[in-house]
Amino acid sequence: MRKVISTLSEKLQSGEITSVQLTEKYISAIEAQNPRLNAYVHLTFDEARANAQAADKMIKEGKATALTGVPFTLKDNIATDGLFTTCCSKILQGFKPYYDATVWAKLKAQGAVLLGKTNMDEFAMGSTGETSVYGAPLNPVDNTRVTGGSSGGGAAAVCANLAAYALGSDTGGSIRQPASFCGVVGFKPTYGAVSRYGLLAYGSSLDQIGPMTQSVTDAAIVYDAIRGEDKADGTSVPTSAQKTVLKGDIKGLKIGISEEYFDGVPTEIKGAIDNMISAYEKGGAQVVRVSIPALKLALSVYYIIACAEASSNLGRYDGIRYGYRASNYTSVDDMITKTRTEGFGKEVKKRIMLGTYVLSSGYFDAYYKKACLLRKTVESQMAEAFEKCDVLFAPTAPNTAFKQGYSGGNAVETYLSDVCTVPVNIAGLPAISIPCGKDKNGLPIGMQIIGKKFSDALVLDTAYFAELNGLSKTAEVEGGVKL
Ligand code: GLN
């Protein structure tokens, strides 16, 4: 794993390179690589150059933090004042918010440099990147494969060294699964640890912003920089005043293994995780078997709740307030219908309809209410498991990166592939995906480390043991910015 942020930060603070120079390097690399990779959908180079100048001033004045002057990227569903924020949807074509998301405001105040907005599945609905109106990003490890999704552009940008780090969002795995497909680190914090203000909502009770990086060290730095209570997000909560300390201390750590997480997972992926578990045991951790039968319910619960919340959240896109408006209409109703018909893609429409259906009278009790009750069961069984162990180890996905186009003909299989990531969102837990070997095609495998609520620091420190001992290797891809 590469400590990209601290390496760059040292160079910046020692004066070996200025942020303006470093930013130009990233800009040249993006110009050279992005037409092929399609990781970025909106380039914000003017903003980046202005940010870099401000960062160099901060460094000179001795006001720098670890992220000052370091170039990064935001997923296209994170609001940036005056800069395109389109959720990779036609319905938000040309939309520029009038305010910054809290995460961006926090990073900007620390002198971060915004290179652009990265590609994603439309409104974060997907597991491949392919529902983006701009076309899918390519997996830098193997261009015939998808990046995963929905934060696929961020994973590709980090993997190909076109950004030092990326912020993504994770509603049902959208940070962790693309991180696993592209061989990088993806961290989904506890629900509420990072403000969602300015994150264009998909499933508000599930959505969480988090970092995608080339190391656990970098993930912890970014997490510390963006977390904390925010008055603008009523679901945000105070987090520890201490910085996250990484020691890789796993002596006596109880690693829970729940067989339910491994159901139907190919032996290749299981084997890679078994190897990792053995290495942790050698390091002094202890394996505990736990059972979480409700994990089997998680996928159905997720798709009902996520679609229900999406159908409500996406009601605001009416052609009046944001982005795209159909041009030929006879009345306001006709304008709204045409705008939504033309503006939303197929997957988004499918989910709005599913969500509207499960919320409609007559079906509410049978679907939505039941899903909410079962959500509690998943949550409480996971909490019970954490009475017996400190962390859970599980696959990030039951598969490695799909071939391009796979999801088109395999919609249900694609939904099913979210089986390992969604439980964490349902229960609001923190989880990290770290690279854990490769499959027979040389594609990265990902492993999740899951913790109980607000044990984000423990999750990061457990993952750091793998970084410290060379057990986890991020993908090495030619091109991009060399450190
Ligand atoms: N693949 C999942 C979905 O399509 C998760 C997406 C996400 O986390 N945004 O809903």
GROMACS .gro file of N, CA and C and ligand atoms in nm, residues 75 77 121 123-128 149-151 169-177 202 207 302-303 306 347 351 414-415 417-418 421-422 425, ligand 1:
model
  115
   75LYS      N    1  -1.708   1.266  -0.572
   75LYS     CA    2  -1.811   1.199  -0.652
   75LYS      C    3  -1.912   1.303  -0.701
   77ASN      N    4  -2.210   1.336  -0.690
   77ASN     CA    5  -2.333   1.361  -0.613
   77ASN      C    6  -2.305   1.443  -0.487
  121ASP      N    7  -2.267   0.562  -1.105
  121ASP     CA    8  -2.396   0.518  -1.155
  121ASP      C    9  -2.496   0.630  -1.130
  123PHE      N   10  -2.748   0.861  -1.002
  123PHE     CA   11  -2.804   0.876  -0.867
  123PHE      C   12  -2.753   0.766  -0.772
  124ALA      N   13  -2.636   0.713  -0.801
  124ALA     CA   14  -2.570   0.612  -0.716
  124ALA      C   15  -2.643   0.477  -0.717
  125MET      N   16  -2.724   0.456  -0.821
  125MET     CA   17  -2.800   0.330  -0.828
  125MET      C   18  -2.733   0.236  -0.926
  126GLY      N   19  -2.655   0.145  -0.872
  126GLY     CA   20  -2.587   0.049  -0.958
  126GLY      C   21  -2.464  -0.007  -0.893
  127SER      N   22  -2.409  -0.111  -0.954
  127SER     CA   23  -2.292  -0.179  -0.898
  127SER      C   24  -2.183  -0.193  -1.004
  128THR      N   25  -2.195  -0.113  -1.112
  128THR     CA   26  -2.100  -0.129  -1.222
  128THR      C   27  -2.045   0.003  -1.275
  149GLY      N   28  -1.949  -0.012  -0.871
  149GLY     CA   29  -2.019   0.114  -0.851
  149GLY      C   30  -2.094   0.116  -0.719
  150SER      N   31  -2.145   0.231  -0.686
  150SER     CA   32  -2.159   0.338  -0.782
  150SER      C   33  -2.040   0.435  -0.787
  151SER      N   34  -1.952   0.437  -0.686
  151SER     CA   35  -1.843   0.535  -0.689
  151SER      C   36  -1.728   0.487  -0.777
  169SER      N   37  -1.967   0.790  -0.197
  169SER     CA   38  -2.079   0.770  -0.105
  169SER      C   39  -2.118   0.623  -0.111
  170ASP      N   40  -2.169   0.574   0.001
  170ASP     CA   41  -2.197   0.431   0.016
  170ASP      C   42  -2.336   0.415   0.077
  171THR      N   43  -2.429   0.368  -0.006
  171THR     CA   44  -2.567   0.346   0.040
  171THR      C   45  -2.590   0.197   0.063
  172GLY      N   46  -2.521   0.118  -0.022
  172GLY     CA   47  -2.532  -0.028  -0.008
  172GLY      C   48  -2.402  -0.095  -0.050
  173GLY      N   49  -2.295  -0.018  -0.053
  173GLY     CA   50  -2.165  -0.077  -0.090
  173GLY      C   51  -2.086   0.005  -0.189
  174SER      N   52  -2.139   0.122  -0.224
  174SER     CA   53  -2.082   0.200  -0.334
  174SER      C   54  -1.942   0.256  -0.314
  175ILE      N   55  -1.890   0.252  -0.192
  175ILE     CA   56  -1.749   0.286  -0.173
  175ILE      C   57  -1.669   0.157  -0.174
  176ARG      N   58  -1.718   0.058  -0.099
  176ARG     CA   59  -1.640  -0.064  -0.076
  176ARG      C   60  -1.630  -0.154  -0.199
  177GLN      N   61  -1.739  -0.170  -0.271
  177GLN     CA   62  -1.736  -0.263  -0.384
  177GLN      C   63  -1.648  -0.213  -0.499
  202TYR      N   64  -2.990   0.957  -0.203
  202TYR     CA   65  -3.046   0.837  -0.267
  202TYR      C   66  -3.135   0.771  -0.161
  207ASP      N   67  -2.731   0.632   0.328
  207ASP     CA   68  -2.620   0.703   0.263
  207ASP      C   69  -2.511   0.744   0.362
  302TYR      N   70  -3.281  -0.427   0.200
  302TYR     CA   71  -3.211  -0.313   0.140
  302TYR      C   72  -3.284  -0.261   0.016
  303TYR      N   73  -3.316  -0.349  -0.076
  303TYR     CA   74  -3.375  -0.301  -0.201
  303TYR      C   75  -3.515  -0.242  -0.181
  306ALA      N   76  -3.418   0.111   0.019
  306ALA     CA   77  -3.345   0.204  -0.069
  306ALA      C   78  -3.437   0.259  -0.177
  347GLU      N   79  -3.273   0.253  -1.506
  347GLU     CA   80  -3.255   0.195  -1.372
  347GLU      C   81  -3.320   0.283  -1.265
  351ARG      N   82  -3.642   0.195  -1.012
  351ARG     CA   83  -3.638   0.203  -0.866
  351ARG      C   84  -3.742   0.300  -0.811
  414THR      N   85  -2.684  -0.890  -1.069
  414THR     CA   86  -2.609  -0.771  -1.026
  414THR      C   87  -2.659  -0.723  -0.890
  415TYR      N   88  -2.790  -0.723  -0.871
  415TYR     CA   89  -2.843  -0.687  -0.739
  415TYR      C   90  -2.790  -0.786  -0.633
  417SER      N   91  -2.526  -0.939  -0.619
  417SER     CA   92  -2.383  -0.922  -0.588
  417SER      C   93  -2.359  -0.819  -0.478
  418ASP      N   94  -2.465  -0.748  -0.437
  418ASP     CA   95  -2.451  -0.651  -0.326
  418ASP      C   96  -2.470  -0.718  -0.190
  421THR      N   97  -2.229  -0.635   0.104
  421THR     CA   98  -2.206  -0.496   0.147
  421THR      C   99  -2.327  -0.433   0.215
  422VAL      N  100  -2.449  -0.472   0.175
  422VAL     CA  101  -2.567  -0.401   0.226
  422VAL      C  102  -2.596  -0.415   0.376
  425ASN      N  103  -2.491  -0.113   0.583
  425ASN     CA  104  -2.571   0.010   0.567
  425ASN      C  105  -2.702  -0.002   0.644
  484GLN     N1  106  -2.533  -0.134  -0.566
  484GLN     C1  107  -2.619  -0.080  -0.467
  484GLN     C2  108  -2.740  -0.016  -0.532
  484GLN     O1  109  -2.745  -0.012  -0.650
  484GLN     C3  110  -2.546   0.017  -0.378
  484GLN     C4  111  -2.531   0.150  -0.436
  484GLN     C5  112  -2.476   0.252  -0.341
  484GLN     O2  113  -2.417   0.218  -0.238
  484GLN     N2  114  -2.498   0.377  -0.375
  484GLN     O3  115  -2.828   0.030  -0.467
   0.00000   0.00000   0.00000
